[in-house]
Amino acid sequence: MIPERTGHRPPRARRLRNPVAGALAALTVLVATACTSGAPALAPGTNSIRNVPVKDGGSLVIGAEQEPDCADWISTCAGSIWGTYLMQAQTIPQVFTVVQRGKDWVPVASPLMAGTPTTEVADGRQTITYTLNPAAVWSDGQPITSADLKYTALQIRDGKDVFTQTGYDLIDTIATPDARTAIVTLKSPYANWRQLFGAEYGVLPAHLLEGKDRNEVMKNGYGFSGGPWKIASWIRGTSVTLVPNERYWGPKPHLNKVTFQFTTDTAAEFQAFASGQLDALYPTPQLDVLSQINSLGGSADMQVETRTGNLQALWMNNAAFPFDSKAVREAFAYSIDRAAIVRKLFGSLGVTAPAQSFLSPLVSAFAAEDFAVYQRDLTRVGQIMTAAGWAKNGDGIWAKDGRAAQFTIVSLAGNQSRELTEQILQSQLRQAGFKMTIKNTSAANLFGKVAPAGDFQLGLWNLTDTFPEPTLDASFGSASIPGDANGNSGINFVRANIPGLDALLGRVGSDVDEASRLEASRRSEKLLAESVPSLPLGAVPNILLTGKKVGGPISINPVQGPFWNLAEWGLAK
């Protein structure tokens, strides 16, 4: 899952129950209302495709809500999902991609592979054999080889300041008997092996990076590509521009140029879209999204995907006062009316129930509902805090040992939905005896610096699942706490360290028996709810708006994002 990549960065799972399934009727109304021009209205949650014939040439400008901190996809500075949307998915080849099969999203071998990688388990170890497509080349004409897989894997396994080493930390050896073949041996079985070299990191060019400072080469954009696009420019604070990779070995892009313009203010991006300055938007659902979309009249087509990998949550730093106390975390959870917040934020999109798990709808097959116990109950708050030795001071704020239960929340500046959520929280928490102040910042600072360093008390952001397999160890496993011991790698930003949890999450990731994985996942969910290291709020639906000049097969891939097939986009004929 990835923070705001809208953040768990490793895989997610199959479908069992959909927390937002009950929203479909309301969403149908939303889509029908928005598409008033006679353009095809898409059934929500089905990933229907609006396929408009295109012509070659021309350019598009697309709004981007976030600017990433860096483009070194292995580093913790690449925490924003928008970095993946804008650059990584367009330039970095990967072994597995994700496609829709019926109602499910499943991993399949990408064109980088000559065939589906094979795997076998023997003597407690797992061996995976990759055979590369001989046509696959980098933008400088050099072939993509087994050396590239080896370089990438070792950079992740052995590096410092790595976003997450989940899965790669199991690699024992990598053999490269020839340029087209890589044989990876894992120390133990890994059920999520298909996520290796997938959307999380992909494959990097050894011949261009080996022996160099990878972060220095890549952090501000890079000139190489193994995908359909190349990065032409990254103007900090303004835009990222892509141009076609002329040496791409697959179908070439129709467009001559695509510019992603950073528009972090919600109101400003809708105004720019309405005036024709932006040709497409992928907006975070906002309180007034219906009215803003309706104001566009027939100038926009809209798609909605409800079965997403997006989960919004409140992230409590378990190593920072006052959330280093389980009693405070528990009382905090009973202080909040999560259902009211979700209805206020996403009710117009039909999403009315809070999430009761840290597993997103995309991987809900492995989810339980243990967090359902946390409903607003101020009497319970008082009982918990009093039993833990807290008492209200003259200002009505809980205090203990001369310290008041006050803290700061951090989220994304300019995001109306987050700001509204913070205001609601501030009021609810004050009534419960907690004092919360607001100090928001940019996505680059939040996910590149503040969260990895643990320099926060409470955070509000989304996690995005980037693969249809379940792993919560990246977000809550103790080995994923950034620190000196692991070279400041990992995305357990809340510093959770829950007895017994690591072993259960390890089983979810490694056990090849599905029933055993499911049982371990349910038990881990129970432990999480009991320790309440953080608090899930709700699943976040995806919305894609495109103007009339945009053509091609337009659809939302809930795993790889809205621009997953950007090479097929073009100017409508």
CSV table of C-alpha atoms in Angstrom, one decimal, residues 55-271:
chain,number,residue,atom,x,y,z
A,55,LYS,CA,-6.2,10.8,-34.1
A,56,ASP,CA,-2.4,10.9,-33.9
A,57,GLY,CA,-0.6,14.0,-32.7
A,58,GLY,CA,-1.5,16.9,-30.4
A,59,SER,CA,-1.2,17.3,-26.7
A,60,LEU,CA,-3.2,17.2,-23.5
A,61,VAL,CA,-2.9,19.0,-20.1
A,62,ILE,CA,-4.0,17.0,-17.1
A,63,GLY,CA,-4.5,18.3,-13.5
A,64,ALA,CA,-2.4,16.7,-10.8
A,65,GLU,CA,-3.4,17.2,-7.2
A,66,GLN,CA,-0.1,16.3,-5.7
A,67,GLU,CA,3.6,16.9,-6.6
A,68,PRO,CA,5.9,14.0,-5.5
A,69,ASP,CA,9.0,14.8,-3.5
A,70,CYS,CA,11.2,12.7,-5.8
A,71,ALA,CA,11.3,10.2,-8.7
A,72,ASP,CA,13.6,7.6,-7.1
A,73,TRP,CA,10.9,5.0,-6.7
A,74,ILE,CA,12.9,2.8,-4.3
A,75,SER,CA,13.4,5.6,-1.8
A,76,THR,CA,11.1,6.7,1.0
A,77,CYS,CA,10.9,10.2,-0.7
A,78,ALA,CA,8.7,8.6,-3.4
A,79,GLY,CA,5.7,8.2,-1.1
A,80,SER,CA,3.1,10.1,-3.1
A,81,ILE,CA,0.9,8.0,-5.4
A,82,TRP,CA,0.9,10.8,-7.9
A,83,GLY,CA,4.6,10.1,-8.6
A,84,THR,CA,3.5,6.7,-9.8
A,85,TYR,CA,0.6,8.1,-11.9
A,86,LEU,CA,2.7,10.8,-13.5
A,87,MET,CA,6.1,9.2,-14.2
A,88,GLN,CA,6.7,5.7,-12.8
A,89,ALA,CA,3.8,3.9,-14.5
A,90,GLN,CA,4.7,5.6,-17.8
A,91,THR,CA,8.4,4.9,-17.9
A,92,ILE,CA,9.3,1.9,-15.7
A,93,PRO,CA,8.6,-1.6,-17.0
A,94,GLN,CA,7.2,-4.2,-14.6
A,95,VAL,CA,6.9,-8.0,-14.6
A,96,PHE,CA,3.3,-8.2,-13.6
A,97,THR,CA,0.5,-5.9,-14.4
A,98,VAL,CA,-3.1,-5.9,-13.2
A,99,VAL,CA,-6.2,-6.5,-15.4
A,100,GLN,CA,-9.9,-7.0,-14.8
A,101,ARG,CA,-11.2,-10.6,-15.0
A,102,GLY,CA,-14.9,-10.5,-14.5
A,103,LYS,CA,-15.5,-8.6,-11.3
A,104,ASP,CA,-12.0,-9.1,-9.9
A,105,TRP,CA,-8.6,-7.5,-10.6
A,106,VAL,CA,-5.9,-10.0,-11.1
A,107,PRO,CA,-2.1,-10.0,-11.8
A,108,VAL,CA,-1.0,-11.1,-15.2
A,109,ALA,CA,2.4,-11.3,-16.8
A,110,SER,CA,3.2,-8.0,-18.6
A,111,PRO,CA,4.7,-7.7,-22.2
A,112,LEU,CA,8.1,-7.5,-20.5
A,113,MET,CA,7.9,-11.2,-20.0
A,114,ALA,CA,8.2,-13.9,-22.7
A,115,GLY,CA,5.6,-15.8,-20.7
A,116,THR,CA,4.2,-16.1,-17.2
A,117,PRO,CA,7.0,-16.6,-14.6
A,118,THR,CA,7.1,-20.0,-13.1
A,119,THR,CA,7.6,-20.9,-9.4
A,120,GLU,CA,8.1,-24.0,-7.3
A,121,VAL,CA,8.5,-24.6,-3.6
A,122,ALA,CA,10.8,-27.3,-2.3
A,123,ASP,CA,12.6,-27.9,1.0
A,124,GLY,CA,11.1,-24.8,2.5
A,125,ARG,CA,12.4,-22.5,-0.2
A,126,GLN,CA,10.7,-20.9,-3.2
A,127,THR,CA,12.3,-20.5,-6.7
A,128,ILE,CA,10.9,-18.1,-9.3
A,129,THR,CA,12.1,-18.2,-12.9
A,130,TYR,CA,11.6,-15.1,-15.1
A,131,THR,CA,12.1,-15.2,-18.9
A,132,LEU,CA,12.3,-11.7,-20.6
A,133,ASN,CA,10.8,-10.7,-23.9
A,134,PRO,CA,13.8,-10.4,-26.4
A,135,ALA,CA,12.1,-7.4,-28.0
A,136,ALA,CA,12.1,-5.4,-24.7
A,137,VAL,CA,14.7,-2.5,-24.8
A,138,TRP,CA,15.5,0.7,-22.9
A,139,SER,CA,15.1,4.1,-24.5
A,140,ASP,CA,18.8,4.0,-25.4
A,141,GLY,CA,18.4,0.8,-27.4
A,142,GLN,CA,20.0,-1.5,-24.9
A,143,PRO,CA,18.1,-4.6,-24.1
A,144,ILE,CA,16.2,-5.1,-20.8
A,145,THR,CA,18.1,-8.1,-19.3
A,146,SER,CA,18.2,-10.3,-16.2
A,147,ALA,CA,20.9,-8.0,-14.9
A,148,ASP,CA,18.3,-5.3,-14.5
A,149,LEU,CA,16.1,-7.6,-12.4
A,150,LYS,CA,19.1,-8.5,-10.2
A,151,TYR,CA,20.2,-4.9,-9.8
A,152,THR,CA,16.7,-3.7,-8.8
A,153,ALA,CA,16.1,-6.5,-6.3
A,154,LEU,CA,19.5,-6.0,-4.6
A,155,GLN,CA,19.0,-2.3,-4.4
A,156,ILE,CA,15.8,-2.9,-2.5
A,157,ARG,CA,16.9,-5.8,-0.4
A,158,ASP,CA,20.3,-4.3,0.7
A,159,GLY,CA,19.6,-0.6,0.4
A,160,LYS,CA,19.0,2.1,3.0
A,161,ASP,CA,16.1,4.6,3.0
A,162,VAL,CA,14.0,2.1,1.0
A,163,PHE,CA,10.2,2.6,0.9
A,164,THR,CA,9.5,-1.0,1.9
A,165,GLN,CA,11.6,-4.2,1.6
A,166,THR,CA,8.5,-6.4,2.0
A,167,GLY,CA,9.1,-9.6,-0.1
A,168,TYR,CA,12.5,-8.5,-1.2
A,169,ASP,CA,13.9,-9.2,2.2
A,170,LEU,CA,13.2,-12.9,1.6
A,171,ILE,CA,15.5,-13.1,-1.4
A,172,ASP,CA,18.5,-15.4,-0.9
A,173,THR,CA,20.1,-15.5,-4.3
A,174,ILE,CA,19.5,-14.3,-7.8
A,175,ALA,CA,21.0,-16.3,-10.7
A,176,THR,CA,21.4,-14.8,-14.2
A,177,PRO,CA,22.4,-17.8,-16.4
A,178,ASP,CA,21.8,-15.7,-19.5
A,179,ALA,CA,20.6,-12.2,-20.4
A,180,ARG,CA,17.0,-13.3,-20.7
A,181,THR,CA,16.7,-15.5,-17.6
A,182,ALA,CA,16.7,-14.6,-14.0
A,183,ILE,CA,16.2,-17.2,-11.2
A,184,VAL,CA,15.2,-15.8,-7.8
A,185,THR,CA,15.4,-18.1,-4.8
A,186,LEU,CA,13.6,-17.0,-1.6
A,187,LYS,CA,14.5,-18.2,1.9
A,188,SER,CA,10.9,-19.2,2.5
A,189,PRO,CA,7.6,-19.4,0.5
A,190,TYR,CA,6.0,-16.0,-0.3
A,191,ALA,CA,2.4,-16.1,-1.3
A,192,ASN,CA,2.6,-12.5,-2.7
A,193,TRP,CA,5.6,-13.3,-5.0
A,194,ARG,CA,3.9,-11.8,-8.0
A,195,GLN,CA,4.3,-8.3,-6.5
A,196,LEU,CA,8.1,-8.6,-6.9
A,197,PHE,CA,9.2,-6.3,-9.8
A,198,GLY,CA,5.6,-5.2,-10.1
A,199,ALA,CA,3.8,-1.8,-9.8
A,200,GLU,CA,5.5,-1.1,-6.5
A,201,TYR,CA,9.0,-0.7,-8.0
A,202,GLY,CA,9.2,-2.3,-11.5
A,203,VAL,CA,12.6,-2.9,-13.1
A,204,LEU,CA,15.5,-0.4,-13.3
A,205,PRO,CA,18.4,-0.3,-15.9
A,206,ALA,CA,21.6,-1.7,-14.4
A,207,HIS,CA,23.8,-0.5,-17.2
A,208,LEU,CA,22.8,3.1,-16.4
A,209,LEU,CA,22.7,3.0,-12.6
A,210,GLU,CA,25.0,0.4,-11.3
A,211,GLY,CA,28.0,1.9,-9.5
A,212,LYS,CA,26.2,5.3,-9.3
A,213,ASP,CA,24.2,7.1,-6.7
A,214,ARG,CA,20.7,6.0,-7.8
A,215,ASN,CA,18.9,8.6,-5.8
A,216,GLU,CA,21.1,11.4,-7.2
A,217,VAL,CA,20.4,10.2,-10.8
A,218,MET,CA,16.7,9.7,-10.4
A,219,LYS,CA,15.3,12.0,-7.7
A,220,ASN,CA,14.6,15.0,-10.0
A,221,GLY,CA,13.5,12.9,-13.0
A,222,TYR,CA,15.5,10.8,-15.3
A,223,GLY,CA,16.2,10.4,-19.0
A,224,PHE,CA,15.8,6.7,-19.5
A,225,SER,CA,12.6,4.8,-20.0
A,226,GLY,CA,11.4,1.2,-20.6
A,227,GLY,CA,7.8,2.3,-21.1
A,228,PRO,CA,5.8,4.2,-23.8
A,229,TRP,CA,6.7,7.6,-22.4
A,230,LYS,CA,9.9,9.5,-21.4
A,231,ILE,CA,10.1,12.4,-18.9
A,232,ALA,CA,10.8,15.5,-21.0
A,233,SER,CA,10.8,17.9,-18.0
A,234,TRP,CA,9.9,18.3,-14.4
A,235,ILE,CA,9.5,21.9,-13.4
A,236,ARG,CA,9.2,21.9,-9.6
A,237,GLY,CA,6.0,23.5,-8.4
A,238,THR,CA,4.6,23.7,-11.9
A,239,SER,CA,4.4,20.5,-14.1
A,240,VAL,CA,5.7,17.2,-15.4
A,241,THR,CA,5.8,16.8,-19.2
A,242,LEU,CA,6.0,13.4,-21.0
A,243,VAL,CA,6.9,12.7,-24.6
A,244,PRO,CA,6.8,9.4,-26.5
A,245,ASN,CA,9.6,7.0,-26.1
A,246,GLU,CA,10.5,6.4,-29.8
A,247,ARG,CA,12.3,3.1,-29.0
A,248,TYR,CA,9.4,1.7,-27.0
A,249,TRP,CA,8.9,-1.9,-28.1
A,250,GLY,CA,5.1,-1.9,-27.7
A,251,PRO,CA,2.4,0.2,-29.2
A,252,LYS,CA,3.5,3.9,-29.4
A,253,PRO,CA,1.5,6.8,-27.8
A,254,HIS,CA,-0.9,8.7,-30.0
A,255,LEU,CA,-0.2,12.0,-28.4
A,256,ASN,CA,3.0,14.1,-29.0
A,257,LYS,CA,3.0,15.4,-25.4
A,258,VAL,CA,1.2,15.2,-22.1
A,259,THR,CA,1.7,17.8,-19.4
A,260,PHE,CA,0.6,17.1,-15.8
A,261,GLN,CA,0.0,20.5,-14.2
A,262,PHE,CA,0.2,20.7,-10.5
A,263,THR,CA,-3.0,22.1,-9.1
A,264,THR,CA,-3.1,21.3,-5.4
A,265,ASP,CA,-6.1,23.5,-4.6
A,266,THR,CA,-9.4,21.7,-5.1
A,267,ALA,CA,-11.4,24.8,-6.1
A,268,ALA,CA,-8.7,26.0,-8.5
A,269,GLU,CA,-8.5,22.6,-10.3
A,270,PHE,CA,-12.2,22.6,-11.0
A,271,GLN,CA,-12.1,26.2,-12.3
